[in-house]
Amino acid sequence: MQERHVLGIDVGASGIKGAVVDIETGELLNERIRLETPEPSTPEAMAETFAELVRAHNWRGLVGCGFPAIVKKGVAHSAANISKEWIGRNIIEVFSLAAGCPVEVLNDADAAGLAEMRFGLGKGQDGLVLMITIGSGLGSALFIDGQLVPNTEFGHIYLEGQKAVAEAYASNNARKRENLSWEEWGQRFNEYLLHLERTLNPDLILLSGGASKRFDRFESFITGETPVKPARLLNAAGTIGAAVYAYQRLRKG
Ligand code: BGC
């Protein structure tokens, strides 16, 4: 195991995925392993799955973790799509105790954004870059001249006429749950992007996570002026970004 190799784990509401990452190149050094997120997704149950994933990699070194919540100093401050028992819990403590490894943690969308800015389409992009991850929820990562503004929650804004937050209306889960066609969902997602465009004025919007792989199915419904592109790293972004983040934290001491 080399110092520049870090196990990246992307904790999601439906799956927990991990791979060893070369943080210099962003390459995955093995096939990603995916385990189902336990239901209910309590800290104790998730810690067991996390530890199982670490064991499956036969890993004892540093682990970087993307987690689907507002994360400040390792503590979860929200739990939109996971057990509410997470709120106030120290994710670093819960996972590092279970896995027996040092763990660093950040928001999952921020992790995906970090990877895409470093190794993908965001590389060298100045100005305001907004990445939206389309999965069980809608995650967001915002960058100003390449610098992350952590813990933005643009999946939780309200769209005109809607009684629930945007992710309940325009996430990939909403598409599946309501059995929407790509056109119906694409129009909803477009409404969402137009609202973000009007309020944030980004220079570039990148899409990541589940539905971004099907960009060809909904691209024609996107009508805003800001360029919108599917991220290059697709599903591996969260895993890679989590590993890069952990390495950077370690370096800072
Ligand atoms: C959470 C975010 C997370 C996103 C994607 C949202 O429901 O509030 O923190 O980044 O889902 O997992």
Coordinates of C-alpha atoms and ligand atoms in Angstrom, one line a residue:
M1 CA 0.0 0.0 0.0
Q2 CA 1.4 3.4 -1.0
E3 CA 0.8 6.7 0.7
R4 CA -0.9 8.0 -2.4
H5 CA -3.4 5.1 -2.3
V6 CA -6.6 5.8 -0.3
L7 CA -9.8 3.8 0.0
G8 CA -12.7 6.0 -1.1
I9 CA -16.1 5.1 0.1
D10 CA -19.3 6.7 -1.2
V11 CA -22.1 6.3 1.3
G12 CA -25.4 6.7 -0.4
A13 CA -29.1 6.2 0.6
S14 CA -29.3 3.0 -1.5
G15 CA -25.7 1.7 -1.9
I16 CA -22.3 2.0 -0.2
K17 CA -19.5 1.8 -2.8
G18 CA -15.8 1.6 -2.3
A19 CA -12.6 1.4 -4.3
V20 CA -8.9 2.1 -3.7
V21 CA -8.0 5.3 -5.5
D22 CA -4.6 6.6 -6.7
I23 CA -5.1 10.2 -5.6
E24 CA -2.4 11.5 -8.0
T25 CA -4.2 10.2 -11.1
G26 CA -7.7 9.7 -9.9
E27 CA -7.5 6.1 -11.1
L28 CA -9.4 3.3 -9.4
L29 CA -7.0 0.5 -8.5
N30 CA -9.7 -2.2 -8.3
E31 CA -13.3 -2.8 -9.3
R32 CA -15.6 -0.8 -7.1
I33 CA -17.5 -3.0 -4.6
R34 CA -21.1 -2.1 -3.8
L35 CA -23.0 -3.2 -0.8
E36 CA -26.7 -2.4 -0.2
T37 CA -27.3 0.4 2.4
P38 CA -29.1 -1.3 5.3
E39 CA -32.7 -0.5 6.0
P40 CA -33.2 1.2 8.4
S41 CA -30.0 3.1 7.8
T42 CA -29.1 3.7 11.5
P43 CA -25.6 4.6 12.5
E44 CA -25.0 1.1 13.9
A45 CA -26.3 -0.7 10.9
M46 CA -24.4 1.5 8.4
A47 CA -21.2 1.2 10.4
E48 CA -21.4 -2.6 10.1
T49 CA -21.7 -2.3 6.3
F50 CA -18.9 0.2 6.1
A51 CA -16.6 -2.1 8.1
E52 CA -17.6 -5.0 5.8
L53 CA -16.6 -2.9 2.8
V54 CA -13.3 -2.0 4.3
R55 CA -12.6 -5.7 5.1
A56 CA -13.6 -6.7 1.6
H57 CA -10.7 -4.5 0.4
N58 CA -8.4 -6.0 3.1
W59 CA -7.6 -2.4 4.0
R60 CA -6.0 -0.9 7.0
G61 CA -5.0 2.6 5.8
L62 CA -6.7 5.9 5.4
V63 CA -10.3 5.9 4.3
G64 CA -12.1 8.9 2.7
C65 CA -15.9 8.9 3.0
G66 CA -18.6 10.9 1.2
F67 CA -21.8 11.0 3.2
P68 CA -25.3 12.1 2.2
A69 CA -25.7 14.9 4.8
I70 CA -24.5 18.3 5.9
V71 CA -21.1 17.4 7.5
K72 CA -19.3 19.8 9.8
K73 CA -16.2 18.7 11.6
G74 CA -17.2 15.1 11.1
V75 CA -20.7 15.5 12.5
A76 CA -23.9 15.0 10.5
H77 CA -26.2 18.0 10.7
S78 CA -29.0 16.6 8.5
A79 CA -30.4 13.3 7.3
A80 CA -32.8 13.8 4.4
N81 CA -32.6 10.2 2.9
I82 CA -31.1 8.3 5.8
S83 CA -32.1 7.5 9.4
K84 CA -32.7 10.6 11.4
E85 CA -30.6 9.0 14.2
W86 CA -27.6 10.3 12.3
I87 CA -28.3 13.9 13.2
G88 CA -25.7 15.0 15.7
R89 CA -23.6 11.9 15.4
N90 CA -19.9 12.0 14.7
I91 CA -19.6 10.1 11.4
I92 CA -15.8 9.9 11.8
E93 CA -16.1 8.2 15.2
V94 CA -18.9 5.8 14.2
F95 CA -17.1 4.6 11.1
S96 CA -13.5 4.6 12.3
L97 CA -14.4 2.6 15.4
A98 CA -16.2 0.0 13.4
A99 CA -13.6 -0.3 10.6
G100 CA -10.5 0.2 12.8
C101 CA -9.0 2.7 10.3
P102 CA -8.6 6.4 10.2
V103 CA -11.6 8.0 8.4
E104 CA -12.1 11.5 7.0
V105 CA -15.6 12.5 5.9
L106 CA -17.3 15.2 3.7
N107 CA -20.7 15.6 2.0
D108 CA -21.1 13.1 -0.8
A109 CA -22.0 15.7 -3.5
D110 CA -19.0 17.8 -2.4
A111 CA -16.8 14.7 -2.8
A112 CA -18.1 14.1 -6.3
G113 CA -17.6 17.7 -7.2
L114 CA -14.0 17.7 -5.9
A115 CA -13.1 14.8 -8.2
E116 CA -14.7 16.3 -11.2
M117 CA -12.9 19.6 -10.7
R118 CA -9.6 17.8 -10.3
F119 CA -9.8 15.1 -12.9
G120 CA -12.9 15.7 -15.0
L121 CA -14.6 18.5 -16.9
G122 CA -14.1 21.1 -14.1
K123 CA -10.3 21.0 -14.5
G124 CA -9.0 24.5 -15.0
Q125 CA -12.5 26.0 -14.9
D126 CA -12.7 29.4 -13.3
G127 CA -15.8 31.3 -12.3
L128 CA -18.8 29.6 -10.7
V129 CA -19.2 25.9 -11.3
L130 CA -22.3 24.1 -10.0
M131 CA -22.5 20.4 -9.9
I132 CA -25.8 18.6 -9.2
T133 CA -25.8 14.9 -8.4
I134 CA -29.0 13.2 -9.4
G135 CA -29.7 10.1 -7.3
S136 CA -32.0 9.2 -4.4
G137 CA -31.8 12.9 -3.5
L138 CA -30.4 16.0 -5.3
G139 CA -27.0 16.9 -4.1
S140 CA -25.0 20.0 -4.9
A141 CA -21.4 21.2 -5.0
L142 CA -20.5 24.8 -5.7
F143 CA -17.0 26.0 -6.8
I144 CA -15.7 29.5 -7.1
D145 CA -12.5 29.6 -9.2
G146 CA -11.9 25.9 -8.3
Q147 CA -12.5 26.5 -4.6
L148 CA -15.3 24.4 -2.9
V149 CA -18.0 26.2 -0.9
P150 CA -18.9 23.2 1.3
N151 CA -22.3 21.9 2.3
T152 CA -24.6 23.7 -0.2
E153 CA -28.0 22.0 -0.2
F154 CA -29.6 23.1 -3.4
G155 CA -31.6 19.9 -3.6
H156 CA -33.6 21.5 -0.7
I157 CA -34.8 24.7 -2.3
Y158 CA -38.5 25.2 -3.1
L159 CA -39.7 25.6 -6.6
E160 CA -42.7 27.7 -7.4
G161 CA -46.0 25.9 -6.7
Q162 CA -44.3 23.0 -5.0
K163 CA -45.1 22.1 -1.3
A164 CA -42.0 19.9 -0.9
V165 CA -38.3 20.5 -1.6
A166 CA -36.9 20.2 -5.1
E167 CA -35.5 16.7 -4.6
A168 CA -38.9 15.3 -3.9
Y169 CA -40.0 16.6 -7.3
A170 CA -37.0 16.2 -9.6
S171 CA -34.6 13.6 -8.2
N172 CA -34.0 10.2 -9.9
N173 CA -36.1 8.7 -7.1
A174 CA -39.0 11.0 -7.9
R175 CA -38.7 9.9 -11.6
K176 CA -38.8 6.2 -10.6
R177 CA -41.4 6.6 -7.8
E178 CA -43.9 8.5 -10.1
N179 CA -43.0 6.4 -13.1
L180 CA -42.3 9.6 -15.1
S181 CA -41.2 9.4 -18.8
W182 CA -37.8 11.0 -19.6
E183 CA -39.7 13.9 -21.1
E184 CA -41.9 14.5 -18.0
W185 CA -38.9 14.2 -15.7
G186 CA -36.7 16.2 -18.0
Q187 CA -39.1 19.1 -17.9
R188 CA -39.2 19.0 -14.2
F189 CA -35.5 18.9 -14.0
N190 CA -35.3 21.8 -16.4
E191 CA -37.5 23.9 -14.2
Y192 CA -35.1 23.1 -11.3
L193 CA -32.1 24.1 -13.4
L194 CA -33.7 27.3 -14.6
H195 CA -34.4 28.3 -11.0
L196 CA -30.8 27.7 -10.0
E197 CA -29.6 29.6 -13.1
R198 CA -31.7 32.6 -12.2
T199 CA -30.6 32.7 -8.6
L200 CA -26.9 31.7 -8.8
N201 CA -25.8 32.6 -12.3
P202 CA -23.3 29.8 -12.7
D203 CA -20.8 29.7 -15.6
L204 CA -21.1 25.9 -16.0
I205 CA -23.5 23.3 -14.6
L206 CA -22.2 19.7 -14.4
L207 CA -24.5 16.7 -13.7
S208 CA -23.4 13.6 -11.9
G209 CA -25.0 10.5 -10.2
G210 CA -27.5 7.9 -11.5
A211 CA -29.6 9.8 -14.0
S212 CA -26.6 11.8 -15.5
K213 CA -25.7 8.6 -17.4
R214 CA -28.9 9.0 -19.4
F215 CA -28.2 12.6 -20.3
D216 CA -29.0 11.8 -24.0
R217 CA -32.6 11.0 -22.9
F218 CA -33.3 14.4 -21.3
E219 CA -30.8 16.8 -22.9
S220 CA -33.3 18.2 -25.3
F221 CA -35.6 19.4 -22.5
I222 CA -32.9 21.6 -21.0
T223 CA -33.5 25.2 -22.1
G224 CA -31.3 27.5 -20.0
E225 CA -28.5 29.6 -21.2
T226 CA -25.8 28.1 -19.0
P227 CA -23.9 25.2 -20.5
V228 CA -25.0 21.9 -18.9
K229 CA -22.8 18.8 -19.3
P230 CA -22.8 15.3 -17.8
A231 CA -19.7 14.9 -15.6
R232 CA -16.9 12.8 -17.1
L233 CA -16.3 10.7 -14.0
L234 CA -19.9 9.6 -13.8
N235 CA -20.6 7.3 -10.9
A236 CA -17.0 6.9 -9.6
A237 CA -16.7 10.6 -8.8
G238 CA -17.9 10.3 -5.2
T239 CA -15.5 7.5 -4.4
I240 CA -12.5 9.3 -6.0
G241 CA -13.3 12.7 -4.4
A242 CA -13.7 11.2 -0.9
A243 CA -10.2 9.6 -1.3
V244 CA -8.7 12.9 -2.5
Y245 CA -10.3 14.8 0.4
A246 CA -9.0 12.4 3.0
Y247 CA -5.5 12.7 1.6
Q248 CA -5.6 16.5 1.6
R249 CA -6.8 16.5 5.2
L250 CA -4.1 14.2 6.3
R251 CA -1.5 16.4 4.6
K252 CA -2.8 19.5 6.4
G253 CA -2.5 17.6 9.7
Ligands
BGC1 C1 -28.8 15.5 1.2 C2 -27.5 16.0 0.7 C3 -26.9 15.0 -0.2 C4 -27.8 14.6 -1.4 C5 -27.2 13.6 -2.2 C6 -29.7 15.2 -0.1 O1 -30.9 14.7 0.4 O2 -29.5 16.5 1.9 O3 -26.7 16.3 1.8 O4 -25.7 15.5 -0.7 O5 -29.0 14.2 -0.8 O6 -27.0 12.4 -1.6

